[in-house]
mmCIF file of C-alpha atoms in Angstrom:
data_model
loop_
_atom_site.group_PDB
_atom_site.id
_atom_site.type_symbol
_atom_site.label_atom_id
_atom_site.label_comp_id
_atom_site.label_asym_id
_atom_site.label_seq_id
_atom_site.Cartn_x
_atom_site.Cartn_y
_atom_site.Cartn_z
ATOM 1 C CA TYR A 1290 -0.089 0.065 0.246
ATOM 2 C CA ASN A 1291 2.568 2.077 0.997
ATOM 3 C CA GLU A 1292 4.332 1.644 -2.447
ATOM 4 C CA TYR A 1293 1.289 2.504 -4.298
ATOM 5 C CA LYS A 1294 1.046 5.637 -2.046
ATOM 6 C CA SER A 1295 4.817 7.107 -3.040
ATOM 7 C CA TYR A 1296 4.183 5.669 -7.283
ATOM 8 C CA LEU A 1297 1.320 8.286 -7.409
ATOM 9 C CA ARG A 1298 2.049 10.836 -5.332
ATOM 10 C CA GLN A 1299 5.794 10.102 -8.432
ATOM 11 C CA SER A 1300 3.197 10.530 -10.931
ATOM 12 C CA SER A 1301 1.391 12.833 -9.716
ATOM 13 C CA ILE A 1302 4.366 15.352 -9.576
ATOM 14 C CA LEU A 1303 5.707 14.156 -12.793
ATOM 15 C CA GLY A 1304 2.485 14.946 -14.791
ATOM 16 C CA ASN A 1305 2.555 18.165 -13.305
ATOM 17 C CA MET A 1306 5.754 18.632 -13.635
ATOM 18 C CA GLU A 1307 4.846 17.568 -17.411
ATOM 19 C CA ASP A 1308 2.116 20.175 -17.666
ATOM 20 C CA VAL A 1309 4.249 22.994 -16.345
ATOM 21 C CA GLY A 1310 7.566 22.326 -19.098
ATOM 22 C CA GLN A 1311 4.509 21.972 -22.203
ATOM 23 C CA SER A 1312 3.399 25.205 -21.132
ATOM 24 C CA LEU A 1313 6.183 27.151 -21.079
ATOM 25 C CA LYS A 1314 7.027 25.514 -23.896
ATOM 26 C CA ASP A 1315 3.632 26.834 -25.496
ATOM 27 C CA GLY A 1316 4.284 30.139 -23.868
ATOM 28 C CA LEU A 1317 7.946 30.420 -25.637
ATOM 29 C CA GLY A 1318 6.625 28.945 -29.216
ATOM 30 C CA THR A 1319 4.749 31.476 -28.692
ATOM 31 C CA LEU A 1320 6.333 34.472 -27.424
ATOM 32 C CA GLY A 1321 8.411 33.407 -30.228
ATOM 33 C CA SER A 1322 5.995 33.679 -32.923
ATOM 34 C CA LEU A 1323 5.003 36.948 -31.880
ATOM 35 C CA THR A 1324 8.821 37.854 -31.872
ATOM 36 C CA MET A 1325 9.394 36.608 -35.054
ATOM 37 C CA LYS A 1326 6.290 38.695 -36.856
ATOM 38 C CA GLY A 1327 7.929 41.543 -35.533
ATOM 39 C CA PHE A 1328 11.010 40.802 -37.021
ATOM 40 C CA ASP A 1329 9.152 40.373 -40.158
ATOM 41 C CA ARG A 1330 7.198 43.880 -40.170
ATOM 42 C CA ALA A 1331 10.275 45.939 -38.669
ATOM 43 C CA LYS A 1332 12.343 43.890 -41.602
ATOM 44 C CA GLN A 1333 9.803 44.812 -44.478
ATOM 45 C CA TYR A 1334 9.299 48.415 -42.666
ATOM 46 C CA SER A 1335 13.092 49.668 -43.072
ATOM 47 C CA GLN A 1336 13.223 47.700 -46.286
ATOM 48 C CA GLU A 1337 10.521 49.619 -47.955
ATOM 49 C CA LYS A 1338 12.361 53.280 -46.407
ATOM 50 C CA MET A 1339 15.430 51.816 -48.070
ATOM 51 C CA GLY A 1340 13.437 51.185 -51.461
ATOM 52 C CA SER A 1341 14.701 48.169 -51.591
ATOM 53 C CA ALA A 1342 11.256 46.465 -50.796
ATOM 54 C CA VAL A 1343 7.964 45.977 -52.737
ATOM 55 C CA LYS A 1344 5.155 47.614 -51.165
ATOM 56 C CA THR A 1345 1.244 46.870 -51.331
ATOM 57 C CA GLN A 1346 -0.524 50.018 -52.586
ATOM 58 C CA TYR A 1347 -3.792 51.243 -51.685
ATOM 59 C CA ASP A 1348 -6.637 51.820 -54.370
ATOM 60 C CA GLN A 1349 -6.911 55.864 -55.046
ATOM 61 C CA GLU A 1350 -10.720 55.613 -53.618
ATOM 62 C CA TYR A 1351 -8.819 54.393 -50.041
ATOM 63 C CA GLU A 1352 -6.596 56.837 -49.671
ATOM 64 C CA GLY A 1353 -8.463 59.559 -50.949
ATOM 65 C CA LEU A 1354 -10.825 58.715 -48.796
ATOM 66 C CA ALA A 1355 -8.302 58.264 -45.867
ATOM 67 C CA SER A 1356 -6.531 61.565 -47.002
ATOM 68 C CA ARG A 1357 -9.629 63.984 -46.507
ATOM 69 C CA VAL A 1358 -11.337 61.798 -43.381
ATOM 70 C CA GLU A 1359 -7.406 63.060 -41.353
ATOM 71 C CA SER A 1360 -7.631 66.450 -43.012
ATOM 72 C CA THR A 1361 -10.938 66.586 -41.574
ATOM 73 C CA ARG A 1362 -9.688 65.305 -38.196
ATOM 74 C CA GLN A 1363 -6.856 67.872 -38.215
ATOM 75 C CA TRP A 1364 -8.133 70.742 -38.859
ATOM 76 C CA ILE A 1365 -11.629 69.491 -36.380
ATOM 77 C CA ASN A 1366 -8.786 68.775 -33.407
ATOM 78 C CA ASN A 1367 -7.466 72.413 -34.097
ATOM 79 C CA THR A 1368 -10.903 74.576 -34.328
ATOM 80 C CA SER A 1369 -11.173 72.839 -31.157
ATOM 81 C CA ASN A 1370 -8.361 73.894 -29.345
ATOM 82 C CA ALA A 1371 -9.357 77.443 -30.534
ATOM 83 C CA SER A 1372 -12.354 77.166 -28.892
ATOM 84 C CA ARG A 1373 -11.523 75.809 -25.638
ATOM 85 C CA ASN A 1374 -9.211 79.281 -25.411
ATOM 86 C CA PHE A 1375 -11.617 81.793 -26.837
ATOM 87 C CA LEU A 1376 -14.339 80.173 -24.803
ATOM 88 C CA GLN A 1377 -11.762 80.345 -21.828
ATOM 89 C CA PRO A 1378 -8.702 82.406 -22.145
ATOM 90 C CA ASN A 1379 -7.486 82.436 -19.012
ATOM 91 C CA VAL A 1380 -4.521 79.553 -18.789
ATOM 92 C CA GLY A 1381 -5.277 78.159 -15.850
ATOM 93 C CA ALA A 1382 -8.882 78.473 -15.718
ATOM 94 C CA ARG A 1383 -8.291 76.218 -19.281
ATOM 95 C CA LEU A 1384 -6.293 73.576 -17.246
ATOM 96 C CA GLU A 1385 -8.619 73.388 -14.430
ATOM 97 C CA ASP A 1386 -11.488 72.681 -16.645
ATOM 98 C CA MET A 1387 -9.786 69.718 -18.779
ATOM 99 C CA PHE A 1388 -8.717 68.088 -15.462
ATOM 100 C CA ALA A 1389 -12.255 68.270 -13.894
ATOM 101 C CA GLU A 1390 -13.620 66.988 -17.062
ATOM 102 C CA LYS A 1391 -10.458 64.109 -17.006
ATOM 103 C CA VAL A 1392 -11.455 62.767 -13.784
ATOM 104 C CA ASN A 1393 -15.154 63.173 -15.186
ATOM 105 C CA ALA A 1394 -14.306 60.749 -17.804
ATOM 106 C CA ALA A 1395 -12.926 58.497 -15.350
ATOM 107 C CA GLU A 1396 -15.660 57.572 -13.191
ATOM 108 C CA SER A 1397 -17.176 56.935 -16.030
ATOM 109 C CA SER A 1398 -14.636 54.208 -17.282
ATOM 110 C CA GLN A 1399 -15.186 49.997 -17.026
ATOM 111 C CA ASN A 1400 -11.662 49.901 -15.476
ATOM 112 C CA GLN A 1401 -12.657 50.166 -10.978
ATOM 113 C CA THR A 1402 -9.598 51.217 -10.385
ATOM 114 C CA ILE A 1403 -9.847 54.426 -12.359
ATOM 115 C CA LYS A 1404 -13.350 54.529 -10.868
ATOM 116 C CA ASP A 1405 -11.758 54.302 -7.814
ATOM 117 C CA ILE A 1406 -8.611 56.484 -7.930
ATOM 118 C CA ALA A 1407 -11.211 59.036 -9.468
ATOM 119 C CA SER A 1408 -13.899 59.791 -6.790
ATOM 120 C CA ILE A 1409 -11.609 59.842 -4.181
ATOM 121 C CA ILE A 1410 -9.675 63.240 -6.119
ATOM 122 C CA PRO A 1411 -10.901 66.499 -4.697
ATOM 123 C CA VAL A 1412 -11.902 67.728 -7.714
ATOM 124 C CA ARG A 1413 -15.103 70.318 -8.739
ATOM 125 C CA LYS A 1414 -17.530 68.722 -10.667
ATOM 126 C CA GLY A 1415 -18.958 69.352 -13.456
ATOM 127 C CA SER A 1416 -17.606 72.098 -15.827
ATOM 128 C CA SER A 1417 -16.566 75.218 -14.377
ATOM 129 C CA VAL A 1418 -17.170 77.368 -17.649
ATOM 130 C CA GLU A 1419 -20.630 78.333 -16.331
ATOM 131 C CA LYS A 1420 -19.984 78.778 -12.952
ATOM 132 C CA ARG A 1421 -17.313 80.572 -12.969
ATOM 133 C CA VAL A 1422 -17.151 84.473 -11.959
ATOM 134 C CA SER A 1423 -16.040 86.575 -15.639
ATOM 135 C CA TYR A 1424 -14.447 89.794 -16.494
ATOM 136 C CA ALA A 1425 -16.816 91.947 -17.028
ATOM 137 C CA GLU A 1426 -19.067 90.928 -13.550
ATOM 138 C CA VAL A 1427 -15.790 91.894 -11.296
ATOM 139 C CA LEU A 1428 -15.778 94.718 -13.471
ATOM 140 C CA GLY A 1429 -19.063 95.658 -12.752
ATOM 141 C CA SER A 1430 -18.191 94.766 -9.093
ATOM 142 C CA THR A 1431 -15.512 97.333 -9.286
ATOM 143 C CA MET A 1432 -17.537 99.999 -10.574
ATOM 144 C CA LYS A 1433 -20.698 99.496 -8.534
ATOM 145 C CA GLN A 1434 -18.337 99.514 -5.306
ATOM 146 C CA GLY A 1435 -16.628 103.183 -6.399
ATOM 147 C CA GLY A 1436 -20.132 104.272 -6.899
ATOM 148 C CA MET A 1437 -21.748 103.350 -3.740
ATOM 149 C CA GLU A 1438 -17.682 104.627 -2.113
ATOM 150 C CA ILE A 1439 -18.037 108.435 -4.097
ATOM 151 C CA GLY A 1440 -21.786 108.688 -3.258
ATOM 152 C CA ASP A 1441 -24.997 108.095 -5.523
ATOM 153 C CA SER A 1442 -25.184 112.330 -5.240
ATOM 154 C CA THR A 1443 -23.263 112.865 -7.774
ATOM 155 C CA GLN A 1444 -23.140 112.501 -11.182
ATOM 156 C CA VAL A 1445 -19.728 110.268 -11.024
ATOM 157 C CA GLY A 1446 -21.265 107.755 -8.299
ATOM 158 C CA GLN A 1447 -25.085 107.229 -10.297
ATOM 159 C CA SER A 1448 -22.715 106.829 -13.386
ATOM 160 C CA LEU A 1449 -20.742 104.466 -11.941
ATOM 161 C CA ILE A 1450 -23.459 103.095 -10.477
ATOM 162 C CA GLU A 1451 -25.421 102.822 -13.330
ATOM 163 C CA VAL A 1452 -22.972 101.148 -15.684
ATOM 164 C CA GLY A 1453 -21.772 98.636 -12.727
ATOM 165 C CA THR A 1454 -24.773 96.818 -12.242
ATOM 166 C CA THR A 1455 -25.242 96.559 -16.322
ATOM 167 C CA PHE A 1456 -22.015 94.814 -16.375
ATOM 168 C CA GLU A 1457 -22.663 92.326 -13.455
ATOM 169 C CA LYS A 1458 -26.155 91.432 -15.708
ATOM 170 C CA ILE A 1459 -24.115 91.064 -18.623
ATOM 171 C CA GLY A 1460 -21.197 89.316 -17.050
ATOM 172 C CA MET A 1461 -23.841 86.813 -15.401
ATOM 173 C CA LEU A 1462 -25.792 86.475 -18.875
ATOM 174 C CA GLU A 1463 -22.136 85.202 -20.214
ATOM 175 C CA ARG A 1464 -21.781 82.689 -17.900
ATOM 176 C CA GLU A 1465 -24.780 81.309 -18.626
ATOM 177 C CA TYR A 1466 -24.156 81.571 -23.170
ATOM 178 C CA LEU A 1467 -20.541 79.988 -22.174
ATOM 179 C CA GLY A 1468 -22.746 77.004 -20.714
ATOM 180 C CA ASP A 1469 -24.585 76.937 -23.731
ATOM 181 C CA VAL A 1470 -21.595 77.006 -26.237
ATOM 182 C CA PHE A 1471 -20.080 74.492 -23.716
ATOM 183 C CA LEU A 1472 -22.628 71.958 -24.036
ATOM 184 C CA LYS A 1473 -24.025 72.176 -27.565
ATOM 185 C CA TYR A 1474 -20.867 73.143 -29.568
ATOM 186 C CA PHE A 1475 -17.905 72.326 -27.150
ATOM 187 C CA LYS A 1476 -18.527 69.026 -25.754
ATOM 188 C CA PRO A 1477 -19.881 67.337 -28.942
ATOM 189 C CA PHE A 1478 -17.580 68.773 -30.947
ATOM 190 C CA SER A 1479 -14.890 67.463 -28.694
ATOM 191 C CA ASN A 1480 -16.316 64.125 -26.989
ATOM 192 C CA HIS A 1481 -16.697 63.313 -31.467
ATOM 193 C CA LEU A 1482 -12.798 63.092 -31.853
ATOM 194 C CA GLN A 1483 -12.140 61.093 -28.589
ATOM 195 C CA VAL A 1484 -15.074 58.443 -29.740
ATOM 196 C CA GLU A 1485 -15.373 58.596 -33.679
ATOM 197 C CA TRP A 1486 -11.779 59.258 -34.542
ATOM 198 C CA SER A 1487 -9.913 56.936 -31.482
ATOM 199 C CA THR A 1488 -11.568 53.931 -32.855
ATOM 200 C CA LEU A 1489 -10.600 54.471 -36.537
ATOM 201 C CA ALA A 1490 -6.830 55.254 -35.807
ATOM 202 C CA THR A 1491 -6.512 51.767 -33.973
ATOM 203 C CA GLU A 1492 -8.285 50.074 -36.964
ATOM 204 C CA LYS A 1493 -6.036 52.254 -39.676
ATOM 205 C CA ARG A 1494 -2.923 50.517 -37.432
ATOM 206 C CA ARG A 1495 -4.393 47.060 -37.565
ATOM 207 C CA LEU A 1496 -4.778 47.586 -41.519
ATOM 208 C CA GLU A 1497 -0.939 48.848 -41.587
ATOM 209 C CA LEU A 1498 0.215 46.217 -39.588
ATOM 210 C CA ALA A 1499 -1.561 43.173 -41.849
ATOM 211 C CA ARG A 1500 0.260 44.950 -44.447
ATOM 212 C CA LEU A 1501 3.791 44.570 -43.953
ATOM 213 C CA ASP A 1502 2.325 40.882 -43.229
ATOM 214 C CA LEU A 1503 1.652 40.526 -46.186
ATOM 215 C CA ASP A 1504 4.382 42.329 -48.154
ATOM 216 C CA ALA A 1505 7.209 40.531 -45.422
ATOM 217 C CA ALA A 1506 5.391 37.076 -46.677
ATOM 218 C CA LYS A 1507 5.390 38.067 -50.305
ATOM 219 C CA SER A 1508 8.728 38.741 -49.831
ATOM 220 C CA LYS A 1509 9.794 35.606 -48.286
ATOM 221 C CA VAL A 1510 8.389 33.845 -51.411
ATOM 222 C CA LYS A 1511 10.266 35.651 -53.621
ATOM 223 C CA ASN A 1512 13.241 34.599 -50.769
ATOM 224 C CA ALA A 1513 12.833 31.152 -50.901
ATOM 225 C CA ARG A 1514 15.475 28.917 -51.598
ATOM 226 C CA ASN A 1515 13.731 25.439 -52.034
ATOM 227 C CA PRO A 1516 10.147 23.990 -53.233
ATOM 228 C CA GLU A 1517 9.003 23.536 -49.623
ATOM 229 C CA ALA A 1518 9.961 26.553 -48.069
ATOM 230 C CA MET A 1519 8.206 28.110 -51.147
ATOM 231 C CA GLN A 1520 5.151 26.068 -50.456
ATOM 232 C CA GLN A 1521 4.795 27.173 -46.946
ATOM 233 C CA ASN A 1522 5.867 30.860 -48.148
ATOM 234 C CA GLU A 1523 2.930 30.592 -50.168
ATOM 235 C CA GLN A 1524 0.316 29.468 -48.168
ATOM 236 C CA LYS A 1525 1.799 32.069 -45.732
ATOM 237 C CA VAL A 1526 1.107 34.434 -48.367
ATOM 238 C CA ARG A 1527 -2.994 33.680 -48.480
ATOM 239 C CA GLU A 1528 -3.740 33.377 -44.756
ATOM 240 C CA CYS A 1529 -2.091 37.528 -45.266
ATOM 241 C CA GLN A 1530 -3.633 38.414 -47.815
ATOM 242 C CA ALA A 1531 -6.992 36.879 -46.831
ATOM 243 C CA ALA A 1532 -6.727 38.872 -43.366
ATOM 244 C CA PHE A 1533 -4.825 42.014 -44.846
ATOM 245 C CA ASP A 1534 -8.928 41.673 -47.169
ATOM 246 C CA ARG A 1535 -10.840 41.961 -43.941
ATOM 247 C CA GLN A 1536 -8.746 44.484 -42.115
ATOM 248 C CA PHE A 1537 -9.315 46.887 -46.076
ATOM 249 C CA GLU A 1538 -12.679 46.371 -45.649
ATOM 250 C CA GLN A 1539 -13.390 46.775 -42.112
ATOM 251 C CA THR A 1540 -11.477 50.364 -42.324
ATOM 252 C CA LYS A 1541 -12.747 51.677 -45.859
ATOM 253 C CA ILE A 1542 -16.129 51.245 -43.643
ATOM 254 C CA LEU A 1543 -15.233 53.023 -40.535
ATOM 255 C CA LEU A 1544 -14.114 55.483 -42.899
ATOM 256 C CA THR A 1545 -17.152 55.866 -45.226
ATOM 257 C CA ASP A 1546 -18.874 56.255 -41.803
ATOM 258 C CA ALA A 1547 -16.681 59.125 -40.679
ATOM 259 C CA ASP A 1548 -16.721 60.764 -43.799
ATOM 260 C CA ARG A 1549 -20.587 60.723 -43.566
ATOM 261 C CA LYS A 1550 -20.625 62.087 -39.841
ATOM 262 C CA SER A 1551 -18.019 64.691 -40.285
ATOM 263 C CA SER A 1552 -21.288 66.971 -41.597
ATOM 264 C CA GLU A 1553 -22.678 66.504 -37.829
ATOM 265 C CA PHE A 1554 -19.943 69.719 -36.959
ATOM 266 C CA THR A 1555 -21.952 71.772 -39.342
ATOM 267 C CA GLN A 1556 -25.037 71.351 -37.061
ATOM 268 C CA TYR A 1557 -22.347 72.105 -34.087
ATOM 269 C CA LEU A 1558 -21.363 75.233 -35.327
ATOM 270 C CA GLU A 1559 -24.928 76.544 -35.567
ATOM 271 C CA GLU A 1560 -25.258 76.414 -32.653
ATOM 272 C CA PHE A 1561 -22.945 77.938 -31.810
ATOM 273 C CA ILE A 1562 -23.232 80.946 -33.838
ATOM 274 C CA ARG A 1563 -26.917 80.681 -32.227
ATOM 275 C CA SER A 1564 -25.903 81.336 -28.613
ATOM 276 C CA LYS A 1565 -23.215 84.453 -29.711
ATOM 277 C CA MET A 1566 -26.318 86.076 -31.638
ATOM 278 C CA VAL A 1567 -28.538 85.153 -28.563
ATOM 279 C CA PHE A 1568 -25.588 86.494 -26.119
ATOM 280 C CA HIS A 1569 -24.917 90.394 -28.351
ATOM 281 C CA GLU A 1570 -28.698 91.128 -28.725
ATOM 282 C CA GLN A 1571 -29.210 90.351 -25.189
ATOM 283 C CA ALA A 1572 -26.151 92.144 -24.622
ATOM 284 C CA HIS A 1573 -26.372 95.141 -26.854
ATOM 285 C CA LYS A 1574 -30.214 95.495 -25.589
ATOM 286 C CA MET A 1575 -28.570 95.722 -21.770
ATOM 287 C CA LEU A 1576 -26.091 99.167 -23.068
ATOM 288 C CA LYS A 1577 -28.617 100.482 -25.155
ATOM 289 C CA GLU A 1578 -31.155 100.925 -22.397
ATOM 290 C CA SER A 1579 -27.549 101.496 -20.065
ATOM 291 C CA TYR A 1580 -27.035 104.516 -22.720
ATOM 292 C CA ASP A 1581 -30.585 105.560 -22.927
ATOM 293 C CA GLN A 1582 -31.278 105.862 -18.640
ATOM 294 C CA MET A 1583 -27.420 107.545 -18.504
ATOM 295 C CA LYS A 1584 -28.920 110.212 -21.488
ATOM 296 C CA LYS A 1585 -31.598 111.489 -19.290
#
């Protein structure tokens, strides 16, 4: 019985060792395969740059579509950054808003660790665009304070109070305008960049890697030294060609969709112009009333 137990224990240990050995072998095999693929890609890329390798060319329709979408992405991104600077000229306030937006986005993350970290960061929730005191309000408050100090029995005191009150109202109106523009123009404008084109960029990278794999496999066929190696390489070319074709169609679909959706940015621009018009119309009305009151 004891000898039988010893045999079972030894068999179990050897079996576990064999399993570990097989797992290690499989892991090293996978790692070696990935390393070889990376080497082939790097070699193909280097040879293309030196002009000593043939590169698969995309068709003109795809090139035109990709170029148009990339140009749109670039200039929409530039416009988004310029819009943020326009809405908030103060660098420190812009950084505060950007940090708050990142924390809010992290709180909605699928990663629980990121959500936990974001939840303990002491940051003002939401955007501060419509909550921060405007320069017009600061100007108006200063004028009113000066007018009260001088006294409303004097003409200059009355004028400072009148104009100061108007600018305080304009400042509050400006905050409403900035909040409206942020929600209806800037936020969807920038979110579109982060979501839509982030996915597209990933698919374009995958397509380029598939193209490198295909061209590297074709190069191996040309350099095969015996029929067996050539047969293996030709099979690899067929596999890489199928993978490339699938990725090409997937990327083209996303590019076409992104090109179609680019018209949505016009709607956001219309909202921006509408908010701007409403703000200036109301501000002009307030200033006109204040001016007429002072001329009496």
